């Protein structure tokens, strides 16, 4: 990895650890900053029940590309706006905002999809119980914004940061609502435009938020920052498409190949196939229903993947995802941001693949 990225990531980890301490110490200042004055009966053991499911998932790793994008966007904007930028220290203190929202969304996503694994370990709701995981992740959405409260920043900028955070958070839940509706109804297949809209909201929103927050912190005006955010959202869409493809080929890290079939996900390869082969909608719906009933080891999973492979739609989707990433990286005009995203594209998809007969 780029040495500059390594240095930034080390500081990001420090900011995340400071913003989500575990275990808690007595008279911890963090407690007052997060909750204000609490009754004496609320001891650390209760607070840690709220923190632990989130802290555990954060410690399992993740690419951290969202907070890294925030800092790269900040650096680019700060060079162009040296008189109106936040200090670098304050910019780093904003990075937990996007990582915490991402973490909360993963815990909720696993609950809603009945997913067994996350980053190679049992999902939080399995380890800690549905009620504990659900409550902890819900809290983390709100806790994420504390870094905006604690920063000594101009009030006008604080309002812009809050506006960006809340707008994108609402979009995130809208995208999830669309996705849930489709995977709970195996016979419903959205249009390609509906799929792209869902992914813009569900996945693209955190790429957008990262670039938007970083650009605003770097002194960029709101109109320009929003434009940067939308370009970043398109990159996020590209990576979701690649994620869809990996799920049906090698399998996503920490998960099993084809679990999207079990969950009834209407991913891009599925939609590209059914657009070409309308009559296969019924077959795919049957495969998904059977897989949902029998689990990841169901023969229906591989049968469905084999059907999708027959139309080359998986390769087509991979090419679309990579093109979307590369085209929008060029629009951002940042060598470092381009290096970040291009390094995240799996080697097997970096070169355009031609469909096989």
Short mmCIF file of N, CA, C and O in Angstrom, two decimals, residues 110-193:
data_model
loop_
_atom_site.label_atom_id
_atom_site.label_comp_id
_atom_site.label_asym_id
_atom_site.label_seq_id
_atom_site.Cartn_x
_atom_site.Cartn_y
_atom_site.Cartn_z
N UNK A 110 -26.91 -7.47 8.60
CA UNK A 110 -26.83 -8.90 8.91
C UNK A 110 -28.11 -9.39 9.59
O UNK A 110 -28.54 -10.52 9.35
N UNK A 111 -28.70 -8.55 10.43
CA UNK A 111 -29.96 -8.92 11.07
C UNK A 111 -31.06 -9.04 10.01
O UNK A 111 -31.81 -10.03 9.98
N UNK A 112 -31.14 -8.06 9.13
CA UNK A 112 -32.20 -8.03 8.12
C UNK A 112 -32.05 -9.12 7.08
O UNK A 112 -33.03 -9.60 6.51
N UNK A 113 -30.79 -9.54 6.83
CA UNK A 113 -30.54 -10.60 5.84
C UNK A 113 -30.41 -11.99 6.47
O UNK A 113 -30.21 -12.97 5.76
N UNK A 114 -30.49 -12.05 7.81
CA UNK A 114 -30.27 -13.31 8.53
C UNK A 114 -28.91 -13.92 8.16
O UNK A 114 -28.77 -15.14 8.00
N UNK A 115 -27.90 -13.06 8.00
CA UNK A 115 -26.56 -13.51 7.62
C UNK A 115 -25.83 -14.10 8.82
O UNK A 115 -25.88 -13.55 9.92
N UNK A 116 -25.14 -15.22 8.61
CA UNK A 116 -24.45 -15.90 9.70
C UNK A 116 -23.08 -15.31 10.01
O UNK A 116 -22.63 -15.36 11.15
N UNK A 117 -22.40 -14.80 8.97
CA UNK A 117 -21.02 -14.38 9.13
C UNK A 117 -20.81 -12.93 8.72
O UNK A 117 -21.47 -12.43 7.82
N UNK A 118 -19.84 -12.31 9.38
CA UNK A 118 -19.39 -10.97 9.01
C UNK A 118 -17.89 -10.92 9.29
O UNK A 118 -17.46 -11.14 10.41
N UNK A 119 -17.12 -10.66 8.25
CA UNK A 119 -15.66 -10.62 8.37
C UNK A 119 -15.11 -11.91 8.97
O UNK A 119 -14.18 -11.92 9.77
N UNK A 120 -15.73 -13.02 8.58
CA UNK A 120 -15.25 -14.34 8.98
C UNK A 120 -15.67 -14.79 10.36
O UNK A 120 -15.32 -15.90 10.79
N UNK A 121 -16.41 -13.98 11.09
CA UNK A 121 -16.86 -14.30 12.45
C UNK A 121 -18.40 -14.30 12.49
O UNK A 121 -19.05 -13.70 11.63
N UNK A 122 -18.98 -14.97 13.50
CA UNK A 122 -20.45 -14.93 13.62
C UNK A 122 -20.95 -13.49 13.69
O UNK A 122 -20.33 -12.63 14.32
N UNK A 123 -22.05 -13.22 13.03
CA UNK A 123 -22.63 -11.88 13.03
C UNK A 123 -22.94 -11.43 14.46
O UNK A 123 -23.16 -12.26 15.34
N UNK A 124 -22.97 -10.13 14.66
CA UNK A 124 -23.15 -9.57 16.01
C UNK A 124 -24.42 -10.06 16.68
O UNK A 124 -24.43 -10.33 17.89
N UNK A 125 -25.50 -10.18 15.91
CA UNK A 125 -26.77 -10.60 16.54
C UNK A 125 -26.72 -12.04 17.01
O UNK A 125 -27.46 -12.43 17.93
N UNK A 126 -25.83 -12.85 16.41
CA UNK A 126 -25.65 -14.23 16.85
C UNK A 126 -24.80 -14.27 18.12
O UNK A 126 -25.08 -14.99 19.07
N UNK A 127 -23.75 -13.48 18.13
CA UNK A 127 -22.83 -13.44 19.29
C UNK A 127 -23.46 -12.80 20.52
O UNK A 127 -23.33 -13.31 21.64
N UNK A 128 -24.15 -11.67 20.31
CA UNK A 128 -24.63 -10.89 21.45
C UNK A 128 -26.14 -10.96 21.67
O UNK A 128 -26.64 -10.48 22.69
N UNK A 129 -26.85 -11.54 20.73
CA UNK A 129 -28.31 -11.58 20.81
C UNK A 129 -28.91 -10.50 19.94
O UNK A 129 -28.34 -9.42 19.77
N UNK A 130 -30.07 -10.79 19.37
CA UNK A 130 -30.73 -9.86 18.45
C UNK A 130 -31.01 -8.52 19.10
O UNK A 130 -30.73 -7.47 18.52
N UNK A 131 -31.56 -8.55 20.31
CA UNK A 131 -31.94 -7.29 20.95
C UNK A 131 -30.73 -6.41 21.26
O UNK A 131 -30.75 -5.21 21.00
N UNK A 132 -29.66 -7.01 21.77
CA UNK A 132 -28.47 -6.25 22.11
C UNK A 132 -27.81 -5.66 20.86
O UNK A 132 -27.42 -4.48 20.84
N UNK A 133 -27.67 -6.47 19.82
CA UNK A 133 -27.03 -6.00 18.58
C UNK A 133 -27.85 -4.91 17.91
O UNK A 133 -27.29 -3.90 17.44
N UNK A 134 -29.15 -5.09 17.87
CA UNK A 134 -30.03 -4.11 17.25
C UNK A 134 -29.94 -2.76 17.96
O UNK A 134 -29.79 -1.70 17.33
N UNK A 135 -29.99 -2.81 19.27
CA UNK A 135 -29.93 -1.58 20.06
C UNK A 135 -28.56 -0.91 19.95
O UNK A 135 -28.46 0.31 19.81
N UNK A 136 -27.50 -1.71 20.01
CA UNK A 136 -26.14 -1.16 19.96
C UNK A 136 -25.88 -0.46 18.63
O UNK A 136 -25.30 0.63 18.59
N UNK A 137 -26.29 -1.09 17.53
CA UNK A 137 -26.06 -0.49 16.22
C UNK A 137 -26.89 0.77 16.04
O UNK A 137 -26.42 1.75 15.45
N UNK A 138 -28.12 0.77 16.55
CA UNK A 138 -28.96 1.96 16.46
C UNK A 138 -28.30 3.12 17.20
O UNK A 138 -28.28 4.26 16.72
N UNK A 139 -27.74 2.84 18.37
CA UNK A 139 -27.04 3.87 19.14
C UNK A 139 -25.86 4.42 18.37
O UNK A 139 -25.60 5.62 18.36
N UNK A 140 -25.13 3.53 17.67
CA UNK A 140 -23.91 3.96 16.99
C UNK A 140 -24.20 4.95 15.87
O UNK A 140 -23.38 5.82 15.58
N UNK A 141 -25.35 4.83 15.22
CA UNK A 141 -25.73 5.84 14.22
C UNK A 141 -25.73 7.24 14.83
O UNK A 141 -25.30 8.21 14.20
N UNK A 142 -26.23 7.35 16.05
CA UNK A 142 -26.30 8.64 16.73
C UNK A 142 -24.95 9.04 17.32
O UNK A 142 -24.55 10.20 17.27
N UNK A 143 -24.24 8.06 17.87
CA UNK A 143 -22.93 8.32 18.45
C UNK A 143 -21.96 8.87 17.41
O UNK A 143 -21.09 9.68 17.72
N UNK A 144 -22.13 8.43 16.17
CA UNK A 144 -21.23 8.86 15.08
C UNK A 144 -21.13 10.37 14.98
O UNK A 144 -20.06 10.92 14.69
N UNK A 145 -22.23 11.06 15.22
CA UNK A 145 -22.24 12.51 15.04
C UNK A 145 -21.59 13.27 16.19
O UNK A 145 -21.41 14.49 16.11
N UNK A 146 -21.20 12.56 17.25
CA UNK A 146 -20.57 13.25 18.39
C UNK A 146 -19.27 13.94 17.98
O UNK A 146 -18.88 14.93 18.58
N UNK A 147 -18.60 13.40 16.96
CA UNK A 147 -17.34 14.02 16.54
C UNK A 147 -17.59 15.41 15.93
O UNK A 147 -16.68 16.25 15.92
N UNK A 148 -18.79 15.64 15.44
CA UNK A 148 -19.13 16.98 14.96
C UNK A 148 -19.36 17.91 16.14
O UNK A 148 -18.94 19.07 16.15
N UNK A 149 -20.02 17.38 17.19
CA UNK A 149 -20.29 18.18 18.39
C UNK A 149 -19.01 18.63 19.07
O UNK A 149 -18.89 19.75 19.55
N UNK A 150 -18.04 17.72 19.13
CA UNK A 150 -16.86 17.94 19.95
C UNK A 150 -15.80 18.79 19.26
O UNK A 150 -14.83 19.21 19.89
N UNK A 151 -15.96 19.02 18.00
CA UNK A 151 -15.00 19.83 17.27
C UNK A 151 -15.26 21.32 17.48
O UNK A 151 -16.41 21.76 17.39
N UNK A 152 -14.22 22.06 17.77
CA UNK A 152 -14.31 23.51 17.88
C UNK A 152 -14.21 24.09 16.47
O UNK A 152 -13.14 24.47 16.01
N UNK A 153 -15.36 24.13 15.79
CA UNK A 153 -15.39 24.56 14.40
C UNK A 153 -16.44 25.66 14.23
O UNK A 153 -17.36 25.79 15.05
N UNK A 154 -16.32 26.44 13.18
CA UNK A 154 -17.32 27.49 12.95
C UNK A 154 -18.73 26.91 12.86
O UNK A 154 -18.94 25.84 12.28
N UNK A 155 -19.68 27.62 13.44
CA UNK A 155 -21.05 27.10 13.50
C UNK A 155 -21.64 26.88 12.11
O UNK A 155 -22.40 25.92 11.89
N UNK A 156 -21.30 27.74 11.16
CA UNK A 156 -21.83 27.59 9.81
C UNK A 156 -21.36 26.28 9.18
O UNK A 156 -22.12 25.60 8.48
N UNK A 157 -20.12 25.90 9.43
CA UNK A 157 -19.59 24.63 8.92
C UNK A 157 -20.22 23.45 9.65
O UNK A 157 -20.56 22.44 9.04
N UNK A 158 -20.40 23.59 10.96
CA UNK A 158 -21.02 22.53 11.74
C UNK A 158 -22.41 22.18 11.19
O UNK A 158 -22.78 21.01 11.06
N UNK A 159 -23.16 23.21 10.84
CA UNK A 159 -24.51 22.99 10.28
C UNK A 159 -24.42 22.23 8.96
O UNK A 159 -25.21 21.32 8.69
N UNK A 160 -23.45 22.59 8.12
CA UNK A 160 -23.28 21.89 6.84
C UNK A 160 -22.90 20.43 7.05
O UNK A 160 -23.38 19.54 6.32
N UNK A 161 -22.04 20.17 8.03
CA UNK A 161 -21.64 18.79 8.32
C UNK A 161 -22.83 17.96 8.81
O UNK A 161 -23.03 16.81 8.38
N UNK A 162 -23.63 18.55 9.70
CA UNK A 162 -24.82 17.86 10.19
C UNK A 162 -25.82 17.60 9.06
O UNK A 162 -26.40 16.52 8.96
N UNK A 163 -26.00 18.59 8.23
CA UNK A 163 -26.93 18.44 7.11
C UNK A 163 -26.50 17.31 6.20
O UNK A 163 -27.33 16.47 5.79
N UNK A 164 -25.22 17.25 5.90
CA UNK A 164 -24.70 16.19 5.04
C UNK A 164 -24.88 14.82 5.69
O UNK A 164 -25.33 13.86 5.04
N UNK A 165 -24.53 14.73 6.96
CA UNK A 165 -24.63 13.48 7.71
C UNK A 165 -26.08 12.97 7.76
O UNK A 165 -26.36 11.80 7.45
N UNK A 166 -27.01 13.83 8.13
CA UNK A 166 -28.40 13.39 8.27
C UNK A 166 -29.05 13.07 6.92
O UNK A 166 -29.82 12.12 6.80
N UNK A 167 -28.74 13.86 5.90
CA UNK A 167 -29.30 13.59 4.57
C UNK A 167 -28.87 12.22 4.05
O UNK A 167 -29.69 11.43 3.56
N UNK A 168 -27.57 11.94 4.15
CA UNK A 168 -27.07 10.67 3.63
C UNK A 168 -27.53 9.49 4.48
O UNK A 168 -27.75 8.40 3.97
N UNK A 169 -27.70 9.71 5.78
CA UNK A 169 -28.18 8.64 6.65
C UNK A 169 -29.62 8.25 6.29
O UNK A 169 -29.99 7.07 6.28
N UNK A 170 -30.44 9.25 5.97
CA UNK A 170 -31.81 8.95 5.54
C UNK A 170 -31.80 8.18 4.21
O UNK A 170 -32.59 7.25 4.02
N UNK A 171 -30.92 8.57 3.30
CA UNK A 171 -30.82 7.86 2.02
C UNK A 171 -30.38 6.41 2.23
O UNK A 171 -30.85 5.50 1.54
N UNK A 172 -29.46 6.21 3.17
CA UNK A 172 -28.98 4.86 3.47
C UNK A 172 -30.15 3.94 3.84
O UNK A 172 -30.26 2.81 3.35
N UNK A 173 -31.04 4.42 4.67
CA UNK A 173 -32.18 3.61 5.10
C UNK A 173 -33.23 3.44 3.99
O UNK A 173 -33.89 2.41 3.91
N UNK A 174 -33.34 4.43 3.14
CA UNK A 174 -34.22 4.29 1.98
C UNK A 174 -33.71 3.19 1.05
O UNK A 174 -34.47 2.34 0.58
N UNK A 175 -32.40 3.20 0.76
CA UNK A 175 -31.82 2.17 -0.08
C UNK A 175 -32.02 0.79 0.51
O UNK A 175 -32.33 -0.17 -0.21
N UNK A 176 -31.85 0.68 1.82
CA UNK A 176 -32.05 -0.61 2.48
C UNK A 176 -33.50 -1.06 2.38
O UNK A 176 -33.78 -2.25 2.21
N UNK A 177 -34.42 -0.12 2.48
CA UNK A 177 -35.85 -0.46 2.36
C UNK A 177 -36.16 -1.05 0.98
O UNK A 177 -36.92 -2.02 0.87
N UNK A 178 -35.56 -0.47 -0.06
CA UNK A 178 -35.76 -0.98 -1.42
C UNK A 178 -35.19 -2.40 -1.53
O UNK A 178 -35.85 -3.31 -2.07
N UNK A 179 -33.99 -2.58 -1.02
CA UNK A 179 -33.33 -3.89 -1.10
C UNK A 179 -34.12 -4.96 -0.35
O UNK A 179 -34.30 -6.07 -0.83
N UNK A 180 -34.59 -4.63 0.86
CA UNK A 180 -35.38 -5.57 1.65
C UNK A 180 -36.66 -5.96 0.91
O UNK A 180 -37.03 -7.14 0.86
N UNK A 181 -37.32 -4.99 0.33
CA UNK A 181 -38.57 -5.26 -0.39
C UNK A 181 -38.35 -6.27 -1.50
O UNK A 181 -39.13 -7.21 -1.68
N UNK A 182 -37.25 -6.11 -2.24
CA UNK A 182 -36.99 -7.02 -3.35
C UNK A 182 -36.59 -8.41 -2.88
O UNK A 182 -37.04 -9.41 -3.43
N UNK A 183 -35.74 -8.49 -1.84
CA UNK A 183 -35.31 -9.83 -1.47
C UNK A 183 -36.35 -10.57 -0.64
O UNK A 183 -36.28 -11.79 -0.49
N UNK A 184 -37.33 -9.85 -0.12
CA UNK A 184 -38.44 -10.53 0.57
C UNK A 184 -39.52 -11.00 -0.42
O UNK A 184 -40.44 -11.72 -0.03
N UNK A 185 -39.39 -10.57 -1.64
CA UNK A 185 -40.36 -10.94 -2.67
C UNK A 185 -39.61 -11.54 -3.87
O UNK A 185 -39.27 -10.82 -4.82
N UNK A 186 -39.33 -12.85 -3.82
CA UNK A 186 -38.51 -13.48 -4.86
C UNK A 186 -39.04 -13.30 -6.28
O UNK A 186 -38.26 -13.33 -7.24
N UNK A 187 -40.33 -13.08 -6.45
CA UNK A 187 -40.91 -12.96 -7.79
C UNK A 187 -40.82 -11.54 -8.35
O UNK A 187 -41.19 -11.32 -9.51
N UNK A 188 -40.35 -10.58 -7.55
CA UNK A 188 -40.26 -9.19 -8.01
C UNK A 188 -38.82 -8.90 -8.45
O UNK A 188 -37.87 -9.11 -7.69
N UNK A 189 -38.69 -8.43 -9.69
CA UNK A 189 -37.38 -8.08 -10.24
C UNK A 189 -37.39 -6.60 -10.61
O UNK A 189 -38.13 -6.20 -11.51
N UNK A 190 -36.58 -5.78 -9.94
CA UNK A 190 -36.55 -4.34 -10.25
C UNK A 190 -35.91 -4.08 -11.60
O UNK A 190 -35.19 -4.93 -12.15
N UNK A 191 -36.14 -2.88 -12.12
CA UNK A 191 -35.46 -2.46 -13.35
C UNK A 191 -34.01 -2.12 -13.03
O UNK A 191 -33.65 -1.94 -11.86
N UNK A 192 -33.20 -1.99 -14.06
CA UNK A 192 -31.81 -1.60 -13.85
C UNK A 192 -31.71 -0.22 -13.21
O UNK A 192 -30.85 0.03 -12.36
N UNK A 193 -32.59 0.69 -13.62
CA UNK A 193 -32.59 2.03 -13.03
C UNK A 193 -32.95 1.99 -11.55
O UNK A 193 -32.38 2.73 -10.73
#
